[in-house]
CSV table of C-alpha atoms and ligand atoms in Angstrom, one decimal:
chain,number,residue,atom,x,y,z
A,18,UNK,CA,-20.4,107.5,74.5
A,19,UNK,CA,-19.7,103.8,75.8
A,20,UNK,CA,-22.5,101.5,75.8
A,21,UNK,CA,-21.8,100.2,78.7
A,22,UNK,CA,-22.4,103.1,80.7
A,23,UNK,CA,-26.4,103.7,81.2
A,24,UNK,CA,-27.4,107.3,79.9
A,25,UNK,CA,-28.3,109.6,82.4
A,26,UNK,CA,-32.3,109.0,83.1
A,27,UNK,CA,-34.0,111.5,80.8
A,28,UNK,CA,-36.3,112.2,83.7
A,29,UNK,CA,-33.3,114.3,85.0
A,30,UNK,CA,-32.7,117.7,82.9
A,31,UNK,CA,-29.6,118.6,83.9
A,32,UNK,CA,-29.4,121.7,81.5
A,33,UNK,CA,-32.6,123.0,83.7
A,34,UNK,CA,-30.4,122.7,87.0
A,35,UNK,CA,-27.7,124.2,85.8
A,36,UNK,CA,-29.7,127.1,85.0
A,37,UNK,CA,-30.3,128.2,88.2
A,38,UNK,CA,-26.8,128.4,89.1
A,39,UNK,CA,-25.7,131.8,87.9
A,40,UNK,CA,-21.9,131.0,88.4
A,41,UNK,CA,-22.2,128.3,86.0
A,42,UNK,CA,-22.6,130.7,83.1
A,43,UNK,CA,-19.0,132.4,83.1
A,44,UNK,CA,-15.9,131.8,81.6
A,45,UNK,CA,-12.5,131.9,83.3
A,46,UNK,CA,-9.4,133.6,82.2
A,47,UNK,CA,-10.7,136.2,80.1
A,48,UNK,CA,-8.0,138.1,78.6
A,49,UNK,CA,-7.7,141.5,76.7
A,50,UNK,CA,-9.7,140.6,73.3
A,51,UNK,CA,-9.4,136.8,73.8
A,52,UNK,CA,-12.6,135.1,75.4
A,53,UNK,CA,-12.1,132.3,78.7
A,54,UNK,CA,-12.3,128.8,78.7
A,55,UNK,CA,-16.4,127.9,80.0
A,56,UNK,CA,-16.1,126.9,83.9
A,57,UNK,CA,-15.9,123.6,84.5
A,58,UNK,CA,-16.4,123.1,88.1
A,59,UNK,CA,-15.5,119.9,89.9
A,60,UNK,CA,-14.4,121.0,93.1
A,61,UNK,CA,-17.9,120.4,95.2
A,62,UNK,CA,-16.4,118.6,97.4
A,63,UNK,CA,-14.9,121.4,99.0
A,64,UNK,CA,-17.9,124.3,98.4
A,65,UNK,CA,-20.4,123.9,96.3
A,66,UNK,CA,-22.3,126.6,93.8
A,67,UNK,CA,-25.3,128.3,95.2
A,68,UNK,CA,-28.8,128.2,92.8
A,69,UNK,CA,-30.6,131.8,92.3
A,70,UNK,CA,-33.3,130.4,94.9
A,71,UNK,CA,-30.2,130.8,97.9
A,72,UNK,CA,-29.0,133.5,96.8
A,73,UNK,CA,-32.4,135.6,96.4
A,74,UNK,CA,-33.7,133.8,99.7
A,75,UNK,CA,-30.8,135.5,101.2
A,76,UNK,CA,-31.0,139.1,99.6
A,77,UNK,CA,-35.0,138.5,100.2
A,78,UNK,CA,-34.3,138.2,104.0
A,79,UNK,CA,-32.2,141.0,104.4
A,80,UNK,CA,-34.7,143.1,102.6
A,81,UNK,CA,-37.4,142.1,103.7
A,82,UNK,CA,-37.4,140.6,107.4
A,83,UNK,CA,-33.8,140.9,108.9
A,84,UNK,CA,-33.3,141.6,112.6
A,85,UNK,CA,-31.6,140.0,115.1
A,86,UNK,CA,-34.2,137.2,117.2
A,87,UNK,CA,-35.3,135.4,120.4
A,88,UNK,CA,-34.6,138.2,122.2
A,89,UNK,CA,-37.0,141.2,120.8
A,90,UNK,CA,-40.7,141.7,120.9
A,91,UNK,CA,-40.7,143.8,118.3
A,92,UNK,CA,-42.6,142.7,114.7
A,93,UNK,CA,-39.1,141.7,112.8
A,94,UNK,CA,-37.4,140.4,115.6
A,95,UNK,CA,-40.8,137.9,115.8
A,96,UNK,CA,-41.0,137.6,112.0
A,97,UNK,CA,-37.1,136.9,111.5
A,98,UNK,CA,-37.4,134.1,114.7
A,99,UNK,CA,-40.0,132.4,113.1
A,100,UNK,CA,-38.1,132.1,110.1
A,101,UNK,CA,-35.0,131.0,111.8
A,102,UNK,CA,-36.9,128.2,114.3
A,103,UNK,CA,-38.7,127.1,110.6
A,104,UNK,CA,-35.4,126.9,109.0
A,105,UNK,CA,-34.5,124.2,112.4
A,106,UNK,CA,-37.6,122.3,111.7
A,107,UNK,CA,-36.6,122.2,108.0
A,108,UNK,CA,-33.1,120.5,108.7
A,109,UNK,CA,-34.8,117.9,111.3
A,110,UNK,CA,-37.3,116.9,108.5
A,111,UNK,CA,-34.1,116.6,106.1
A,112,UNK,CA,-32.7,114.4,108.7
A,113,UNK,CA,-35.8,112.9,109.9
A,114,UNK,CA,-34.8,113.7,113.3
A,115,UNK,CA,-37.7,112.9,115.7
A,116,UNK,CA,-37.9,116.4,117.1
A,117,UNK,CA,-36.1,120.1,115.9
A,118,UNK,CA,-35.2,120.4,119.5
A,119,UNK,CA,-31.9,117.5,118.2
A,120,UNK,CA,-30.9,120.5,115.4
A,121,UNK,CA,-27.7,122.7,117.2
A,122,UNK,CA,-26.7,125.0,114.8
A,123,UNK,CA,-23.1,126.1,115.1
A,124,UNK,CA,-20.5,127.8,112.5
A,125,UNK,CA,-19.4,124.7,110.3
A,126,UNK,CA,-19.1,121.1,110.3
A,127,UNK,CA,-15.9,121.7,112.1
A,128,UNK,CA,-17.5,123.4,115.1
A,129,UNK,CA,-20.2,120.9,115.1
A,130,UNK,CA,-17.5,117.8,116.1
A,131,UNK,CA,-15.6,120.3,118.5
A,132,UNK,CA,-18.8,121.0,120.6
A,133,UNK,CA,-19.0,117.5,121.0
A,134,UNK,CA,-15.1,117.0,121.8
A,135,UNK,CA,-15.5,120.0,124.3
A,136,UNK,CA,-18.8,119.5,126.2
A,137,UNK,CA,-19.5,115.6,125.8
A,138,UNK,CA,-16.1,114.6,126.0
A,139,UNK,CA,-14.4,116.7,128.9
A,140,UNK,CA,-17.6,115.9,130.9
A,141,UNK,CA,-17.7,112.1,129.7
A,142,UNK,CA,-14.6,110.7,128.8
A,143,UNK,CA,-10.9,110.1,131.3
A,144,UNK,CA,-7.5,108.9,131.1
A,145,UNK,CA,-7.3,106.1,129.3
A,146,UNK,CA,-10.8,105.8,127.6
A,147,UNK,CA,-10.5,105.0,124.1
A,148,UNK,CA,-12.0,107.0,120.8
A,149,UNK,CA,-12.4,105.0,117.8
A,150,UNK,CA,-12.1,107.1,114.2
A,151,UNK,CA,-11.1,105.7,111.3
A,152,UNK,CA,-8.1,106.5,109.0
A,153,UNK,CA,-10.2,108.2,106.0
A,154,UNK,CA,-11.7,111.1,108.5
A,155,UNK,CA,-11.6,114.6,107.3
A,156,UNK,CA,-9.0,116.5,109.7
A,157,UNK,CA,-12.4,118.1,111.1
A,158,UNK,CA,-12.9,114.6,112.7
A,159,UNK,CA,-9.0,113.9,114.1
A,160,UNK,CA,-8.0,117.0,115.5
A,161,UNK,CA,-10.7,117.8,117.5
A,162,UNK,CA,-10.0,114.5,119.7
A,163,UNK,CA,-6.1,114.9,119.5
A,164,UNK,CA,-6.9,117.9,121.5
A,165,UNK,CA,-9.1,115.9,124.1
A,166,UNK,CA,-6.3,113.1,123.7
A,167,UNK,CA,-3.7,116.1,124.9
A,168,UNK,CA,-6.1,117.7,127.4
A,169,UNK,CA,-7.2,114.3,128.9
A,170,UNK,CA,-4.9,111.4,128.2
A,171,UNK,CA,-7.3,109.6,126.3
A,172,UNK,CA,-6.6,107.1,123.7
A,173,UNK,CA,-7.1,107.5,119.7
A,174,UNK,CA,-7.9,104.3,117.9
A,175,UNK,CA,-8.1,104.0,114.1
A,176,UNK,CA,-10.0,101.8,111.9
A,177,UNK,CA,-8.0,100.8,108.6
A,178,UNK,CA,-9.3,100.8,105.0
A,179,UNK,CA,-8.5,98.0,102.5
A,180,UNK,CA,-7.0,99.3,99.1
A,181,UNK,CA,-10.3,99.8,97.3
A,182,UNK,CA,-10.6,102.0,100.5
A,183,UNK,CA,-13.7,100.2,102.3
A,184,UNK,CA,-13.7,100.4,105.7
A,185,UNK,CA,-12.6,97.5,107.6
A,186,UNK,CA,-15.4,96.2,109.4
A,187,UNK,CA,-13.9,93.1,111.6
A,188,UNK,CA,-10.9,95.3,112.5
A,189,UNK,CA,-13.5,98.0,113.4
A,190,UNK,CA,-15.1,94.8,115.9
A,191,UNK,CA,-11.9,94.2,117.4
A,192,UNK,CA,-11.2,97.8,118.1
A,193,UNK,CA,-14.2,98.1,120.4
A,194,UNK,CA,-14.1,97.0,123.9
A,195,UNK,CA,-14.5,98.2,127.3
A,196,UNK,CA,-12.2,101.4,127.2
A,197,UNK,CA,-14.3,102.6,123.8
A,198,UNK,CA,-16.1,105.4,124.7
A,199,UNK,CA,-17.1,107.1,121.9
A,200,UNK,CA,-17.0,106.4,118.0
A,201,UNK,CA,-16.9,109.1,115.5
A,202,UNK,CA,-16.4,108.2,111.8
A,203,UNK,CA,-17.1,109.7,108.5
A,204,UNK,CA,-20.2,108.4,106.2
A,205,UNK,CA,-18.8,109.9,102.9
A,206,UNK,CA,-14.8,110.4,102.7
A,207,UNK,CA,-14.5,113.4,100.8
A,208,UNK,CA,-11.5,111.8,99.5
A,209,UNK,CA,-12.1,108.2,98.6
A,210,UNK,CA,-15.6,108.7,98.2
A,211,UNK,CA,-16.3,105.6,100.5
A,212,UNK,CA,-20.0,105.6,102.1
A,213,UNK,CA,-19.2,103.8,105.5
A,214,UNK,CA,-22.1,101.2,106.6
A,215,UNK,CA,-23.6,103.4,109.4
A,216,UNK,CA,-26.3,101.3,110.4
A,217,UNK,CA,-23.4,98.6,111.4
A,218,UNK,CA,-21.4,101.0,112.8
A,219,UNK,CA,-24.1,102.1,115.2
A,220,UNK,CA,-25.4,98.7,115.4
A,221,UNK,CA,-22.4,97.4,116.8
A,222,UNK,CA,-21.0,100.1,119.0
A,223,UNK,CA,-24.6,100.4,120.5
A,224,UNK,CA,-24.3,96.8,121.4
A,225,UNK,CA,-21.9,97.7,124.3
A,226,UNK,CA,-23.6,100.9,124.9
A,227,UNK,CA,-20.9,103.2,123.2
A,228,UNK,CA,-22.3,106.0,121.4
A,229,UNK,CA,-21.8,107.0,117.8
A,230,UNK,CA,-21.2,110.1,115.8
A,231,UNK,CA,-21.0,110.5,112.1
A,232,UNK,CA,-19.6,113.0,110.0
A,233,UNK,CA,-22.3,113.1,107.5
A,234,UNK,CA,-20.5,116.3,105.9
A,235,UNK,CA,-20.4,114.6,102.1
A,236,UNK,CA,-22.8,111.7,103.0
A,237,UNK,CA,-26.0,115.0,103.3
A,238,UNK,CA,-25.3,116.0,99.8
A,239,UNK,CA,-25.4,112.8,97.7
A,240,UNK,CA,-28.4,111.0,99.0
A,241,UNK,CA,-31.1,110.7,101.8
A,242,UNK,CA,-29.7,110.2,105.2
A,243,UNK,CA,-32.1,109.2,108.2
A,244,UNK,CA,-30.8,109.6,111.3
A,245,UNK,CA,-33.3,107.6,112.9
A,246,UNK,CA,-32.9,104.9,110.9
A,247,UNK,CA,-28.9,104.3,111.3
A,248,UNK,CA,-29.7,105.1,114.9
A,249,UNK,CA,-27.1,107.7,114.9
A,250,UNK,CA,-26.4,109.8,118.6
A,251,UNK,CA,-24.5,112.7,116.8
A,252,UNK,CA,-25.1,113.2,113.2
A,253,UNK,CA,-23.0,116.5,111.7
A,254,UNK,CA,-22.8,118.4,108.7
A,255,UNK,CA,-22.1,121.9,106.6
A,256,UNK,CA,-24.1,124.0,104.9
A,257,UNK,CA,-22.0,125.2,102.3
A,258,UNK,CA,-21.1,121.8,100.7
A,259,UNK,CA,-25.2,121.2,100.1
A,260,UNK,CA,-25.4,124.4,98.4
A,261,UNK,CA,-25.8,126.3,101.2
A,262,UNK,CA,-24.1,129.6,102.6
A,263,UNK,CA,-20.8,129.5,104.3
A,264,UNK,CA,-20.7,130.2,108.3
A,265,UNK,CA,-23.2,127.4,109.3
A,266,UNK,CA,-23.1,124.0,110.4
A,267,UNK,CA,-25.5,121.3,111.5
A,268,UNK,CA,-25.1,119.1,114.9
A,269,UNK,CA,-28.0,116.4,115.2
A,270,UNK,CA,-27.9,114.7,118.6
A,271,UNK,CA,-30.2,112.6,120.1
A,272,UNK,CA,-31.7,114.7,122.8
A,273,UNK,CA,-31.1,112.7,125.7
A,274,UNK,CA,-27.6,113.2,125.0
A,275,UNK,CA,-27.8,116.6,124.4
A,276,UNK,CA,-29.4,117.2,127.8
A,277,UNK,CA,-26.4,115.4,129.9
A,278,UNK,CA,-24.1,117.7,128.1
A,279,UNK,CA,-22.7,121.3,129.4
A,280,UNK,CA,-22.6,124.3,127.4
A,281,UNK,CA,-19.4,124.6,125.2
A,282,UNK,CA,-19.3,128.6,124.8
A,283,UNK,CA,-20.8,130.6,126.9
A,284,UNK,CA,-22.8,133.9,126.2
A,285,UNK,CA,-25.7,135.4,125.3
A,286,UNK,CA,-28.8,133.6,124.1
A,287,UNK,CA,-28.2,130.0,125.8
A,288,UNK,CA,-29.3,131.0,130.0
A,289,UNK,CA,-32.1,131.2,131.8
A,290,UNK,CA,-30.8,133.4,134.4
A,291,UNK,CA,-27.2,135.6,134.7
A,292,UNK,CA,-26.0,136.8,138.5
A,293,UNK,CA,-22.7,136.6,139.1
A,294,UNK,CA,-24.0,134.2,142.5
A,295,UNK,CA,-24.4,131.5,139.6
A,296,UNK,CA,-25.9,131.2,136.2
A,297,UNK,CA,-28.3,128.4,135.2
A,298,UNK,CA,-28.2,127.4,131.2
A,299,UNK,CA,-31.3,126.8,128.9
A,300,UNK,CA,-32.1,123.4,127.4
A,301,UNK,CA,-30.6,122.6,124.3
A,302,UNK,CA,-30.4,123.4,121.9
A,303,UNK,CA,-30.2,127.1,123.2
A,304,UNK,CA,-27.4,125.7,125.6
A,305,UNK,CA,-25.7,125.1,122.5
A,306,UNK,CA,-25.7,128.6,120.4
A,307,UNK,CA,-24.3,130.9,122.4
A,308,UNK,CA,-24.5,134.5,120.9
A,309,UNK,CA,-26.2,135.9,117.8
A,310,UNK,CA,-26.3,132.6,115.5
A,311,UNK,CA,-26.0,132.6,111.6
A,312,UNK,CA,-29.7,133.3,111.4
A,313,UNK,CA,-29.3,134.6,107.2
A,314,UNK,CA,-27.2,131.6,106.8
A,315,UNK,CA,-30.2,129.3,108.4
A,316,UNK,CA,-32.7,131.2,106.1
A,317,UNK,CA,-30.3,129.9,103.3
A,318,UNK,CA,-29.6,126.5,104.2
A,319,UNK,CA,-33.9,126.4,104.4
A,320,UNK,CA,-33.7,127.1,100.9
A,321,UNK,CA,-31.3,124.8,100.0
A,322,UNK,CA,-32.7,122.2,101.6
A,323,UNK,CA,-36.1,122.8,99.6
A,324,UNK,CA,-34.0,123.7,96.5
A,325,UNK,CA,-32.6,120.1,96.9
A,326,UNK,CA,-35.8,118.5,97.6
A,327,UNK,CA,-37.3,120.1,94.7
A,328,UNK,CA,-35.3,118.2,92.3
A,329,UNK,CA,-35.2,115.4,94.7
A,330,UNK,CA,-32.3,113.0,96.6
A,331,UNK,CA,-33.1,110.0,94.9
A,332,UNK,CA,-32.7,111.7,91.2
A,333,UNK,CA,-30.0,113.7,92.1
A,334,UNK,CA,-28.1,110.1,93.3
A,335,UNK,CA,-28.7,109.0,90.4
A,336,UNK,CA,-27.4,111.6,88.6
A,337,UNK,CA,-24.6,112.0,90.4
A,338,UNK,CA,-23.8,108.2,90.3
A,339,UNK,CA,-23.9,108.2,86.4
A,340,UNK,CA,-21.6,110.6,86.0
A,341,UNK,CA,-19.0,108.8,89.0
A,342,UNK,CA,-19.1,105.4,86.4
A,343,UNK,CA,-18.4,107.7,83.4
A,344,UNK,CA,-15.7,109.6,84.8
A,345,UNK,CA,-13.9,106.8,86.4
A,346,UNK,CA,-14.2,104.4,82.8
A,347,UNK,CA,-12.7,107.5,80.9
A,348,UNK,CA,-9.9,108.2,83.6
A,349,UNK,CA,-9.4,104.2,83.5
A,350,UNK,CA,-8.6,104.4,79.9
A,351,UNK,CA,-5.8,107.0,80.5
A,352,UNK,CA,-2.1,105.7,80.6
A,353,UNK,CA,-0.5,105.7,83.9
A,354,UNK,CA,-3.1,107.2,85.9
A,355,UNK,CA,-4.4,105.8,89.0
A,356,UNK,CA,-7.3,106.1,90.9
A,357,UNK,CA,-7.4,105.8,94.7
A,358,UNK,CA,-10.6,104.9,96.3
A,359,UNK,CA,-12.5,101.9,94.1
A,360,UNK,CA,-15.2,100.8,96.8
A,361,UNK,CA,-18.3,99.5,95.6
A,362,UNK,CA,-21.4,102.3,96.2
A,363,UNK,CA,-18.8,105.2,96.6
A,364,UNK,CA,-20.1,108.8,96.4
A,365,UNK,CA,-18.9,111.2,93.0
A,366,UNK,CA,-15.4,112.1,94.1
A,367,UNK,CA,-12.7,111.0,91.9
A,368,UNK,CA,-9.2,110.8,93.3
A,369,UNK,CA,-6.2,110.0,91.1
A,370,UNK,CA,-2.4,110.8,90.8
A,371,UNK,CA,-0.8,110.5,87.4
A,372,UNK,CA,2.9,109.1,87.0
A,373,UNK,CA,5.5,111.1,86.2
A,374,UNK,CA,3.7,114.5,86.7
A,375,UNK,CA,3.4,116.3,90.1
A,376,UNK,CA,-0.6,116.4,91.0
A,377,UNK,CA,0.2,120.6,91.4
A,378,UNK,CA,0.8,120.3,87.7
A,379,UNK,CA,-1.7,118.8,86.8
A,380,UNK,CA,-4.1,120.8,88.9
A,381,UNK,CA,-2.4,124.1,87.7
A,382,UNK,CA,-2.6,123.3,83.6
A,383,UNK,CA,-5.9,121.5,83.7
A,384,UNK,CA,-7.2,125.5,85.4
A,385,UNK,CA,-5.8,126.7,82.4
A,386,UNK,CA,-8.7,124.8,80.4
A,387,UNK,CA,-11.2,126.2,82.7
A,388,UNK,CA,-11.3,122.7,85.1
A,389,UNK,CA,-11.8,123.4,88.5
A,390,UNK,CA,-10.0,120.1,90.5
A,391,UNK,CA,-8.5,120.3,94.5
A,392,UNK,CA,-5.1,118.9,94.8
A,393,UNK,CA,-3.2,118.2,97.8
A,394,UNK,CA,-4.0,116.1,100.6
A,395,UNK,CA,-7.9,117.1,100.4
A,396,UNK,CA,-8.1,118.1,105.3
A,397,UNK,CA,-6.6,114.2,105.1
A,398,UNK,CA,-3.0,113.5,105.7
A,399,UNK,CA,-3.2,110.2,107.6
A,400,UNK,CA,-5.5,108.7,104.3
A,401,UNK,CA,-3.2,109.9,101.9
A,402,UNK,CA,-0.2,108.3,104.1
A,403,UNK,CA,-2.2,105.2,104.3
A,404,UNK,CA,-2.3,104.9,100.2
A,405,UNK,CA,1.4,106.2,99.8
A,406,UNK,CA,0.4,108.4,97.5
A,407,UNK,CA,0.9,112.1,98.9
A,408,UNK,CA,-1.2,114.7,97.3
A,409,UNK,CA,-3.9,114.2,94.7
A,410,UNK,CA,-6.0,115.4,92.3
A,411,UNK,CA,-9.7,115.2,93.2
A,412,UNK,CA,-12.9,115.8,90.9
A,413,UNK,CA,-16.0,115.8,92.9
A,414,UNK,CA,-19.3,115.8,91.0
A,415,UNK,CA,-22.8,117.3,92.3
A,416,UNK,CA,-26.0,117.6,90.8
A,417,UNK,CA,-25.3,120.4,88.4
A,418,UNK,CA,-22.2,118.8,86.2
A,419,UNK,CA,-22.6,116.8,83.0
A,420,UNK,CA,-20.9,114.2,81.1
A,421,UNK,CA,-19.4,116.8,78.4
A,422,UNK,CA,-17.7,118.1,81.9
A,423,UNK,CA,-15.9,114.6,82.5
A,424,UNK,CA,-15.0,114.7,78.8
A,425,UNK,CA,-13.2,118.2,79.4
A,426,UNK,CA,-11.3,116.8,82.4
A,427,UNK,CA,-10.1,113.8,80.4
A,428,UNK,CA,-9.1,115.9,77.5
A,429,UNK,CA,-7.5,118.6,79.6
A,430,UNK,CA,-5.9,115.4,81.4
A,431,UNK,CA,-4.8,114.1,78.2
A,432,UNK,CA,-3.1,117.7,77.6
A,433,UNK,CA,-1.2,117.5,80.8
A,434,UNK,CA,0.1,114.1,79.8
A,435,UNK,CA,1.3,115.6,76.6
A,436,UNK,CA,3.0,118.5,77.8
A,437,UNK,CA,5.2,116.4,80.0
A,438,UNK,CA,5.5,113.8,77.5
A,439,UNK,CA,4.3,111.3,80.2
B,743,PLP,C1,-15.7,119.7,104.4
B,743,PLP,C2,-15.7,118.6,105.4
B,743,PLP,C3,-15.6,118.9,106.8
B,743,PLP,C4,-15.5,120.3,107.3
B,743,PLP,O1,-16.5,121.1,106.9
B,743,PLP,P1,-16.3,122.7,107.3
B,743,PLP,O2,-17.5,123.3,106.7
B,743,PLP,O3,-15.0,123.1,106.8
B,743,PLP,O4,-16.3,122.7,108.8
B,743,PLP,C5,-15.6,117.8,107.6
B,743,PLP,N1,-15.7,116.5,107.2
B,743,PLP,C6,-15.8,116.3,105.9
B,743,PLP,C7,-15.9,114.8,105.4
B,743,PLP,C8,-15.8,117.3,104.9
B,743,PLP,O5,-15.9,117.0,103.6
């Protein structure tokens, strides 16, 4: 082990955490008589793993207390609401949101950005108003306004990154201006790993009155965010990437906002009164959550968050930020391989392409050693265009891997190298 490289504070026992992921344990590709390779799992970037405390929160809950809520009088219906309405308080603590009445809940990170693409900008934005989003957003955080840009003629600006991939701040200044009408950029690229300065970002685009939403979807899970405190209007994430259950995401806005906005779907659960003379809408965010909502999948995310907070943000940053400088000095030291994102305070995610060897290749042999990588374009064409590289292999780090992990994608790295003589 380098010297150079601080050892992981003792304080944090990773071998604890990892415990309490049951996934952790098995090996992959067991054959007839031969035993796997151990799992080596560096894709959280795209899902995370799920600690025994989810899991049994969610079995508990449908053993225990499941009904559908809101609507029933009856004593589960009552019990499962107050679980559900704790699991909103929860996520605005997490946030420090000043009230749970900012906490939509909707089906993913995804739907989170298209509510506010839908309501907020049909109802707020016209021809020739100007978006700004930056080139490193998720395809979550382009798409959704491309539709608006087709439905309402409005126009898409981009802020570029430099080649460490930091977000360009002055070009960002020149970008706003009277037309800007709405700002939406990520806080953690789930590519480059860049943490965008959100406070400046706000700071800036609130000086002309513009509001600003993040995409805190990999921000959430790496350290504490406070809404409040970067001043945030729209502040979105998913459930499943901070080691929660699939099928739930998180919209934060401020709830002035969220009052001036119209319903996006339209159903059960978000009116005060149905006739077919008219029908008048609840406040948010019951406006917002239309039908029956994830209310297992809140119950979950509750015990993430806690799960989370038990080992706490702060250590689990550190942690995590150990094992980003000892994965990116061993990858340094390989021949021919390049990283792509180098900005200073970047989150665990590891991007690289090595020459000569197709990234499929590498993401297909390196499997056969039991390390779980992404490879392709990681939901982020226009970044990957934007470095020239086309698809990469990514290894994302969370609060459960170790250092003897980064030593198995190296070696399995090295093996790839080897086969192809490159
Ligand atoms: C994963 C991700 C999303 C989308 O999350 P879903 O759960 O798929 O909706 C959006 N933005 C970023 C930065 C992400 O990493």
């Amino acid at each position: 082990m380098p010297d150079s490289v601080a050892t992981t504070d003792l304080a944090y026992d990773v071998e604890r955490v990892r415990a309490d992921f049951p996934i952790l344990s098995r090996t992959v590709h067991d054959r007839k008589g031969k035993p796997g390779k151990p799992l080596v799992y560096l894709d959280s970037a795209a899902s995370a793993q799920k600690p025994r405390q989810v899991i049994q929160a969610i079995s508990r809950f449908l053993e225990e207390d499941y009904a559908n809520i809101h609507r029933g009088v009856h004593f589960l219906s009552q019990t499962a609401t107050d679980q559900f309405e704790a699991g909103r308080a929860k996520v605005a603590t997490f946030l420090n949101a000043p009230s749970e009445r900012s906490i939509v809940f909707t089906r993913s990170a995804t739907e989170a950005i298209n509510l506010v693409a839908a309501s907020y900008g049909r109802t707020f934005l016209s021809e020739g108003d100007e978006v700004i989003l930056s080139v490193m957003e998720h395809h979550a955080n382009i798409v959704p306004w491309q539709l608006l840009q087709a439905e309402k003629k409005i126009v898409l600006k981009v802020v570029p990154v430099d080649d460490d991939g930091v977000l360009d701040l002055d070009a960002y200044r020149d970008l706003l201006s009277e037309r800007t009408k709405l700002v939406a950029i990520t806080h953690c690229s789930n590519v480059l790993g860049t943490v965008t300065p959100a406070r400046v970002i706000a700071a800036l685009a609130h000086e002309r009155g513009i509001p600003v939403l993040f995409d805190g979807s990999q921000a959430v899970v790496h350290g504490p965010v406070d809404v409040q405190d970067i001043d945030a209007d729209f502040y979105v994430f998913t459930a499943h990437k901070l080691y929660g259950p699939t099928g739930l995401g998180v919209l934060y806005g401020k709830y002035d906002l969220l009052k001036t906005m119209p319903p996006y779907q339209g159903g059960g659960d978000m009116i005060e009164s149905v006739s077919f003379a008219g029908t008048t809408f609840k406040a948010p965010p019951s406006r917002f959550e239309a039908g029956t909502p994830p209310i297992t999948e809140v119950i979950a995310l509750a015990a993430a968050i806690d799960y989370v907070e038990s080992i706490g943000r702060e250590a689990i940053a550190a942690h995590e930020h150990d094992l980003l400088q000892y994965a990116t000095q061993q990858l340094s030291q390989v021949d021919g391989l390049r990283i792509i994102g180098t900005a200073p305070g970047k989150g665990p995610i590891v991007s690289f392409a090595l020459d000569g060897v197709h990234p499929h290749d590498v993401g297909t042999i390196v499997d056969q050693y039991g390390v779980a990588v992404r490879v392709g374009r990681h939901c982020a064409e226009p970044l990957a265009d934007r470095f020239e590289v086309g698809p990469t292999i990514r290894a994302s780090f969370a609060l459960y891997n170790t250092r003897a992990e980064v030593d198995a994608l190296v070696a399995s790295v090295l093996a790839v190298k080897e086969f192809f003589g490159a």
